Amino acid sequence: MVSAVVLAGGFGTRLRPLTLSTPKPLVRIAGIPMIDRVLASLPSFVDEAFIAAGYRAQDIRSHFNGKGINGLAVNVIAEEKPLGTAGALWSLRNRLEGDFIVLNGDVINSLPVNEMFTFHRKCGGIATISLWEVDNPENFGIVRLGQDMQITEFKEKPKREDAFSRLINAGTYVMNDRVFDYMDSHSSSMEKEVFPSISGRGLYGFRFSGYWVDCGSLDSYLTAQEILVSGEAGVVRNGARVEGCVISRPVGIERGAVVRGSRIGPNTYIEEKCAVSEGCVVKRSTLMRGAVIGKGCEITNSIIGPGTEVTDGTSSDNQILVNQSQ
Ligand code: GDD
Ligand code: MG
């Protein structure tokens, strides 16, 4: 029996106002909620997932509606107040045995979780952290790697001048239940408290290739979308009405969307029941379910939230627009 925990209790502040009405794990990216993409990345030998939720946990519970996904049992656990990433795990300690998987709920990546799991078992460590290299690590946790992929130092969100590495915590872990020996009921942050205390004592790193994006901000969301629409999500579905448009791929348009006389793409995803009137430019943007875009609008680097109406001639760049009523 192998369990997984998805950390999904954050407030999603950098995606406001979208996340005022939808918790970040349920925000759809290229048409599919982030949390469903995260769960789909789990190896088939995982039989049980706990969703550690807090903010708008009821929405997450309704999303799963007591049902699992593809043979995976899903239990949504609601925190009354945010316990932090360590507190969330501590509260589940009696339900996690042996080796288990922990995932941040807002990461889109090509991590081969099963290979990482095998690597962790081979090393026999307390925990293994997925690692990715970035140019600017300030917004992440960084690691120093010693011999045999051992992590000898971990620092969360270092100042630029203190950043001793560009290898970052990519937000997926395999842990052994011995990790709870290094925690107690006061533990709050895995990244600030637990990882630094087990560095050099059986903490390992696992690097991988392909892609990795934390979708927590508007810009990173749109970067992740580009990866997804450049792949399977980049289709104009049967049943989408696209008339007199110039389409610059990659673009995804769902059935039931109506798009007329406009320039669409690249990197644009239009969900079902959206309507785009004549003379618009929609580029590096997302139109969520039922958004209505008036004539001659220019929408760039933006997310237009579900059901949001954008009046004729509006320009939106680098914004998240949602209906006032939401
Ligand atoms: N249950 C629960 N309770 N979950 C939480 C809490 C909490 O109090 N606080 C945060 N989370 C969840 C968030 O919902 C998210 O899925 C995950 O934990 C990480 O939180 P973020 O707020 O997205 O953190 P971050 O992106 O700034 O940094 C984290 O991720 C980076 C990689 O994406 C850290 O783990 C960094 O070290 C890491 O590099
Ligand atoms: Mg994040």
Short mmCIF file of C-alpha atoms and ligand atoms in Angstrom, two decimals:
data_model
loop_
_atom_site.label_atom_id
_atom_site.label_comp_id
_atom_site.label_asym_id
_atom_site.label_seq_id
_atom_site.Cartn_x
_atom_site.Cartn_y
_atom_site.Cartn_z
CA MET A 1 0.00 0.00 0.00
CA VAL A 2 1.59 3.28 -1.08
CA SER A 3 -0.05 6.59 -0.19
CA ALA A 4 0.34 10.06 -1.61
CA VAL A 5 -0.38 13.43 -0.04
CA VAL A 6 -1.14 16.49 -2.14
CA LEU A 7 -0.48 19.76 -0.31
CA ALA A 8 -3.34 21.92 -1.42
CA GLY A 9 -4.14 24.29 1.42
CA GLY A 10 -2.49 27.50 0.23
CA PHE A 11 -4.44 30.69 -0.44
CA GLY A 12 -3.25 31.12 -4.02
CA THR A 13 -2.74 34.84 -3.40
CA ARG A 14 -0.71 35.41 -6.56
CA LEU A 15 -3.63 34.20 -8.68
CA ARG A 16 -6.18 36.53 -7.14
CA PRO A 17 -8.90 37.47 -7.91
CA LEU A 18 -9.40 34.12 -9.65
CA THR A 19 -8.60 32.27 -6.41
CA LEU A 20 -11.11 34.29 -4.38
CA SER A 21 -13.81 32.03 -5.79
CA THR A 22 -11.77 28.96 -6.77
CA PRO A 23 -9.00 27.37 -4.69
CA LYS A 24 -5.76 27.15 -6.69
CA PRO A 25 -5.80 23.34 -6.99
CA LEU A 26 -9.13 23.57 -8.82
CA VAL A 27 -8.00 26.28 -11.23
CA ARG A 28 -8.07 24.68 -14.66
CA ILE A 29 -4.95 24.84 -16.77
CA ALA A 30 -5.45 23.93 -20.43
CA GLY A 31 -8.92 22.75 -19.45
CA ILE A 32 -8.04 20.42 -16.55
CA PRO A 33 -7.88 21.34 -12.82
CA MET A 34 -4.29 21.48 -11.55
CA ILE A 35 -5.00 18.88 -8.89
CA ASP A 36 -6.34 16.39 -11.43
CA ARG A 37 -3.12 16.79 -13.42
CA VAL A 38 -1.08 16.26 -10.25
CA LEU A 39 -3.03 13.09 -9.35
CA ALA A 40 -2.68 11.80 -12.91
CA SER A 41 1.12 11.97 -12.53
CA LEU A 42 1.05 9.37 -9.73
CA PRO A 43 2.30 5.87 -10.53
CA SER A 44 -0.40 3.20 -10.74
CA PHE A 45 0.94 1.44 -7.60
CA VAL A 46 -0.29 4.37 -5.49
CA ASP A 47 -3.69 3.34 -4.15
CA GLU A 48 -4.67 6.14 -1.82
CA ALA A 49 -4.30 9.92 -1.97
CA PHE A 50 -4.89 12.44 0.79
CA ILE A 51 -5.60 15.98 -0.26
CA ALA A 52 -4.41 18.28 2.55
CA ALA A 53 -6.78 21.17 1.95
CA GLY A 54 -7.69 24.24 3.94
CA TYR A 55 -8.70 27.34 2.02
CA ARG A 56 -12.02 26.57 0.27
CA ALA A 57 -11.65 22.89 1.19
CA GLN A 58 -15.37 22.39 0.66
CA ASP A 59 -14.96 23.20 -3.04
CA ILE A 60 -12.22 20.59 -3.29
CA ARG A 61 -14.39 18.05 -1.49
CA SER A 62 -17.28 18.72 -3.88
CA HIS A 63 -14.94 18.38 -6.83
CA PHE A 64 -14.13 14.79 -5.83
CA ASN A 65 -17.61 14.19 -4.47
CA GLY A 66 -16.52 11.15 -2.45
CA LYS A 67 -15.18 9.49 -5.57
CA GLY A 68 -11.65 8.57 -6.54
CA ILE A 69 -9.93 8.95 -9.87
CA ASN A 70 -8.84 5.97 -12.00
CA GLY A 71 -8.87 3.46 -9.17
CA LEU A 72 -7.19 5.88 -6.77
CA ALA A 73 -9.09 6.51 -3.52
CA VAL A 74 -9.11 10.25 -2.76
CA ASN A 75 -9.62 11.58 0.79
CA VAL A 76 -9.94 15.30 1.26
CA ILE A 77 -8.72 16.40 4.70
CA ALA A 78 -9.66 19.93 5.72
CA GLU A 79 -7.48 22.01 8.07
CA GLU A 80 -9.41 24.43 10.23
CA LYS A 81 -6.51 26.82 10.12
CA PRO A 82 -3.43 26.59 7.89
CA LEU A 83 -0.99 24.14 9.48
CA GLY A 84 1.86 24.80 7.07
CA THR A 85 3.35 22.11 4.89
CA ALA A 86 4.83 20.23 7.90
CA GLY A 87 1.73 20.57 10.07
CA ALA A 88 -0.39 19.15 7.26
CA LEU A 89 1.84 16.05 7.07
CA TRP A 90 2.08 15.73 10.86
CA SER A 91 -1.71 15.57 11.11
CA LEU A 92 -1.65 12.58 8.73
CA ARG A 93 1.19 10.73 10.48
CA ASN A 94 -0.97 7.85 11.69
CA ARG A 95 -2.16 7.18 8.16
CA LEU A 96 1.24 7.23 6.45
CA GLU A 97 3.42 4.14 6.70
CA GLY A 98 6.73 3.18 5.13
CA ASP A 99 7.52 5.18 1.99
CA PHE A 100 4.97 7.69 0.71
CA ILE A 101 4.80 10.47 -1.88
CA VAL A 102 4.13 14.16 -1.18
CA LEU A 103 3.34 16.68 -3.89
CA ASN A 104 2.81 20.42 -4.03
CA GLY A 105 -0.56 20.94 -5.67
CA ASP A 106 0.49 23.64 -8.12
CA VAL A 107 3.32 22.10 -10.11
CA ILE A 108 3.12 21.00 -13.74
CA ASN A 109 6.12 18.87 -14.67
CA SER A 110 7.49 15.84 -16.45
CA LEU A 111 8.90 14.21 -13.31
CA PRO A 112 8.90 10.40 -13.62
CA VAL A 113 7.49 9.79 -10.12
CA ASN A 114 7.91 6.01 -10.34
CA GLU A 115 11.64 6.36 -11.17
CA MET A 116 12.04 8.77 -8.27
CA PHE A 117 10.29 6.30 -5.97
CA THR A 118 12.67 3.51 -7.04
CA PHE A 119 15.66 5.84 -6.54
CA HIS A 120 14.44 6.72 -3.04
CA ARG A 121 14.12 3.04 -2.11
CA LYS A 122 17.61 2.33 -3.45
CA CYS A 123 19.11 5.17 -1.37
CA GLY A 124 17.11 4.15 1.69
CA GLY A 125 17.02 7.75 2.90
CA ILE A 126 14.61 9.63 5.11
CA ALA A 127 13.40 11.67 2.15
CA THR A 128 14.12 12.41 -1.51
CA ILE A 129 13.36 15.79 -3.08
CA SER A 130 12.79 16.32 -6.81
CA LEU A 131 15.23 18.92 -8.15
CA TRP A 132 15.13 21.36 -11.06
CA GLU A 133 17.62 23.97 -12.20
CA VAL A 134 16.49 27.59 -12.66
CA ASP A 135 18.25 30.86 -13.41
CA ASN A 136 16.81 32.76 -10.46
CA PRO A 137 16.12 30.64 -7.37
CA GLU A 138 14.92 33.46 -5.06
CA ASN A 139 11.29 32.29 -5.00
CA PHE A 140 12.11 28.67 -4.29
CA GLY A 141 13.94 26.38 -1.89
CA ILE A 142 17.53 25.70 -2.90
CA VAL A 143 19.75 22.73 -2.19
CA ARG A 144 23.46 21.97 -2.03
CA LEU A 145 24.27 18.54 -3.43
CA GLY A 146 27.11 16.49 -2.01
CA GLN A 147 28.28 13.02 -2.98
CA ASP A 148 25.87 10.34 -4.19
CA MET A 149 23.05 12.86 -4.65
CA GLN A 150 22.90 13.60 -0.91
CA ILE A 151 21.49 17.02 -0.04
CA THR A 152 23.83 18.63 2.47
CA GLU A 153 22.08 21.99 2.80
CA PHE A 154 18.55 23.31 2.18
CA LYS A 155 17.51 26.97 2.27
CA GLU A 156 14.00 28.23 1.56
CA LYS A 157 13.60 31.44 -0.50
CA PRO A 158 17.20 32.68 -0.18
CA LYS A 159 18.08 36.28 -0.83
CA ARG A 160 19.84 36.65 -4.14
CA GLU A 161 23.21 37.14 -2.46
CA ASP A 162 22.70 34.06 -0.27
CA ALA A 163 21.71 31.75 -3.11
CA PHE A 164 24.47 29.13 -3.05
CA SER A 165 22.84 27.02 -5.77
CA ARG A 166 20.50 27.20 -8.76
CA LEU A 167 19.14 23.72 -8.04
CA ILE A 168 15.71 24.11 -6.52
CA ASN A 169 13.17 22.02 -4.69
CA ALA A 170 10.76 21.07 -7.47
CA GLY A 171 7.95 20.33 -5.02
CA THR A 172 7.59 16.53 -5.11
CA TYR A 173 8.99 14.32 -2.36
CA VAL A 174 9.24 10.65 -1.52
CA MET A 175 9.46 10.26 2.24
CA ASN A 176 9.90 7.47 4.72
CA ASP A 177 7.86 7.59 7.92
CA ARG A 178 11.16 8.12 9.82
CA VAL A 179 10.71 11.77 8.78
CA PHE A 180 8.20 12.10 11.64
CA ASP A 181 11.08 11.55 14.10
CA TYR A 182 12.29 15.00 13.04
CA MET A 183 8.92 16.69 13.53
CA ASP A 184 6.52 17.39 16.37
CA SER A 185 3.13 18.97 16.86
CA HIS A 186 4.71 22.45 16.54
CA SER A 187 6.29 21.79 13.16
CA SER A 188 4.98 24.14 10.56
CA SER A 189 7.18 24.27 7.49
CA MET A 190 8.88 21.31 5.81
CA GLU A 191 11.01 23.74 3.86
CA LYS A 192 12.13 26.01 6.71
CA GLU A 193 12.33 23.49 9.55
CA VAL A 194 12.38 19.85 8.53
CA PHE A 195 14.51 19.76 5.36
CA PRO A 196 17.30 21.86 6.91
CA SER A 197 17.37 19.54 9.95
CA ILE A 198 17.65 16.32 7.91
CA SER A 199 20.15 17.70 5.38
CA GLY A 200 23.25 15.50 5.40
CA ARG A 201 21.42 12.81 7.41
CA GLY A 202 19.71 10.90 4.65
CA LEU A 203 18.12 13.56 2.45
CA TYR A 204 18.57 12.86 -1.28
CA GLY A 205 17.94 14.76 -4.51
CA PHE A 206 16.45 13.43 -7.73
CA ARG A 207 17.03 15.36 -10.95
CA PHE A 208 14.97 14.89 -14.10
CA SER A 209 14.67 16.35 -17.59
CA GLY A 210 11.78 17.73 -19.62
CA TYR A 211 9.79 20.57 -18.11
CA TRP A 212 8.85 21.99 -14.74
CA VAL A 213 6.66 25.00 -13.85
CA ASP A 214 5.12 26.15 -10.55
CA CYS A 215 1.80 27.60 -11.71
CA GLY A 216 1.32 29.89 -8.73
CA SER A 217 1.51 33.24 -10.55
CA LEU A 218 -0.11 34.62 -13.70
CA ASP A 219 3.11 34.54 -15.69
CA SER A 220 4.09 31.03 -14.61
CA TYR A 221 0.54 29.79 -15.22
CA LEU A 222 0.75 31.02 -18.81
CA THR A 223 4.21 29.49 -19.21
CA ALA A 224 2.84 26.12 -18.04
CA GLN A 225 -0.13 26.51 -20.37
CA GLU A 226 2.24 26.95 -23.30
CA ILE A 227 3.85 23.59 -22.54
CA LEU A 228 0.47 21.88 -22.31
CA VAL A 229 -1.05 23.45 -25.45
CA SER A 230 2.12 22.61 -27.35
CA GLY A 231 1.19 18.99 -26.58
CA GLU A 232 -2.09 17.13 -26.22
CA ALA A 233 -4.16 20.14 -25.14
CA GLY A 234 -3.37 22.05 -28.35
CA VAL A 235 -6.42 21.08 -30.39
CA VAL A 236 -9.38 22.87 -31.83
CA ARG A 237 -12.06 20.39 -30.83
CA ASN A 238 -14.89 19.19 -33.01
CA GLY A 239 -17.85 21.26 -32.01
CA ALA A 240 -15.86 24.46 -31.55
CA ARG A 241 -17.16 27.12 -33.98
CA VAL A 242 -14.20 29.03 -35.33
CA GLU A 243 -15.10 31.30 -38.24
CA GLY A 244 -12.91 33.73 -40.20
CA CYS A 245 -10.06 33.64 -37.67
CA VAL A 246 -6.29 33.67 -38.00
CA ILE A 247 -5.03 30.96 -35.67
CA SER A 248 -1.37 30.97 -34.59
CA ARG A 249 -0.66 27.65 -32.89
CA PRO A 250 -0.30 26.39 -30.26
CA VAL A 251 -3.95 27.00 -29.46
CA GLY A 252 -6.60 24.90 -27.72
CA ILE A 253 -10.30 25.57 -28.22
CA GLU A 254 -12.96 23.43 -26.56
CA ARG A 255 -16.25 22.34 -28.05
CA GLY A 256 -19.07 24.79 -27.62
CA ALA A 257 -16.80 27.84 -27.90
CA VAL A 258 -17.68 30.36 -30.61
CA VAL A 259 -14.86 32.49 -32.02
CA ARG A 260 -15.39 34.89 -34.93
CA GLY A 261 -13.18 37.13 -37.08
CA SER A 262 -10.27 37.36 -34.62
CA ARG A 263 -6.57 36.62 -34.30
CA ILE A 264 -6.07 33.83 -31.79
CA GLY A 265 -2.76 32.61 -30.37
CA PRO A 266 -0.08 31.66 -29.98
CA ASN A 267 -0.38 30.06 -26.54
CA THR A 268 -4.08 30.59 -26.05
CA TYR A 269 -6.64 28.28 -24.49
CA ILE A 270 -10.36 28.90 -24.89
CA GLU A 271 -12.68 26.79 -22.74
CA GLU A 272 -16.18 25.63 -23.57
CA LYS A 273 -19.08 28.10 -23.90
CA CYS A 274 -16.78 31.08 -24.47
CA ALA A 275 -17.67 33.62 -27.14
CA VAL A 276 -15.20 35.90 -28.89
CA SER A 277 -16.65 38.63 -31.14
CA GLU A 278 -15.11 40.09 -34.32
CA GLY A 279 -11.88 42.02 -34.45
CA CYS A 280 -10.22 40.72 -31.29
CA VAL A 281 -6.63 39.73 -30.64
CA VAL A 282 -6.22 37.01 -28.00
CA LYS A 283 -2.63 36.06 -27.39
CA ARG A 284 -0.82 34.17 -24.56
CA SER A 285 -4.06 34.12 -22.61
CA THR A 286 -6.78 31.90 -21.18
CA LEU A 287 -10.51 32.37 -21.58
CA MET A 288 -12.28 30.31 -18.96
CA ARG A 289 -15.68 28.63 -19.31
CA GLY A 290 -18.39 30.98 -20.50
CA ALA A 291 -16.21 34.12 -20.82
CA VAL A 292 -17.66 36.57 -23.35
CA ILE A 293 -15.30 38.90 -25.19
CA GLY A 294 -16.83 41.92 -26.96
CA LYS A 295 -15.77 43.33 -30.33
CA GLY A 296 -12.29 44.66 -30.96
CA CYS A 297 -10.74 43.61 -27.67
CA GLU A 298 -7.06 42.98 -27.21
CA ILE A 299 -6.36 40.30 -24.60
CA THR A 300 -2.69 39.51 -24.00
CA ASN A 301 -0.90 37.72 -21.15
CA SER A 302 -4.20 37.53 -19.26
CA ILE A 303 -6.69 35.14 -17.74
CA ILE A 304 -10.36 35.96 -18.21
CA GLY A 305 -12.22 34.13 -15.45
CA PRO A 306 -15.31 31.92 -15.80
CA GLY A 307 -18.38 33.72 -17.11
CA THR A 308 -16.63 37.07 -17.21
CA GLU A 309 -17.94 39.59 -19.74
CA VAL A 310 -15.41 41.89 -21.34
CA THR A 311 -16.94 44.94 -23.02
CA ASP A 312 -16.20 46.04 -26.63
CA GLY A 313 -12.81 47.63 -27.19
CA THR A 314 -11.22 46.53 -23.90
CA SER A 315 -7.46 46.07 -23.74
CA SER A 316 -6.15 43.72 -21.09
CA ASP A 317 -2.48 42.96 -20.69
CA ASN A 318 -1.00 41.01 -17.80
CA GLN A 319 -4.26 40.91 -15.84
CA ILE A 320 -6.64 38.43 -14.29
CA LEU A 321 -10.18 39.65 -14.95
CA VAL A 322 -13.19 38.16 -13.21
CA ASN A 323 -16.81 39.19 -13.01
CA GLN A 324 -17.33 41.71 -10.22
CA SER A 325 -20.09 39.54 -8.80
CA GLN A 326 -17.69 36.62 -8.11
N1 GDD B 1 -2.40 21.74 3.59
C1 GDD B 1 -1.66 22.84 3.48
N2 GDD B 1 -1.56 23.68 4.54
N3 GDD B 1 -1.08 23.10 2.29
C2 GDD B 1 -0.35 24.23 2.19
C3 GDD B 1 -0.18 25.14 3.26
C4 GDD B 1 -0.85 24.83 4.50
O1 GDD B 1 -0.79 25.59 5.49
N4 GDD B 1 0.60 26.15 2.83
C5 GDD B 1 0.92 25.88 1.55
N5 GDD B 1 0.34 24.72 1.15
C6 GDD B 1 0.43 24.07 -0.17
C7 GDD B 1 0.04 24.98 -1.32
O2 GDD B 1 -1.33 24.84 -1.62
C8 GDD B 1 0.91 24.46 -2.45
O3 GDD B 1 0.33 23.38 -3.16
C9 GDD B 1 2.13 23.92 -1.73
O4 GDD B 1 1.77 23.73 -0.36
C10 GDD B 1 3.32 24.88 -1.81
O5 GDD B 1 2.91 26.16 -1.38
P1 GDD B 1 3.17 27.45 -2.27
O6 GDD B 1 2.54 28.59 -1.57
O7 GDD B 1 2.81 27.21 -3.69
O8 GDD B 1 4.74 27.57 -2.06
P2 GDD B 1 5.83 28.18 -3.04
O9 GDD B 1 5.51 27.91 -4.46
O10 GDD B 1 6.08 29.58 -2.65
O11 GDD B 1 7.15 27.31 -2.61
C11 GDD B 1 7.09 25.89 -2.52
O12 GDD B 1 7.15 25.29 -3.80
C12 GDD B 1 8.38 25.54 -4.54
C13 GDD B 1 8.29 24.76 -5.84
O13 GDD B 1 7.14 25.06 -6.52
C14 GDD B 1 8.28 25.41 -1.65
O14 GDD B 1 8.11 24.03 -1.45
C15 GDD B 1 9.62 25.68 -2.35
O15 GDD B 1 10.68 25.13 -1.60
C16 GDD B 1 9.60 25.07 -3.75
O16 GDD B 1 10.83 25.40 -4.43
MG MG B 2 3.87 27.20 -5.47
#
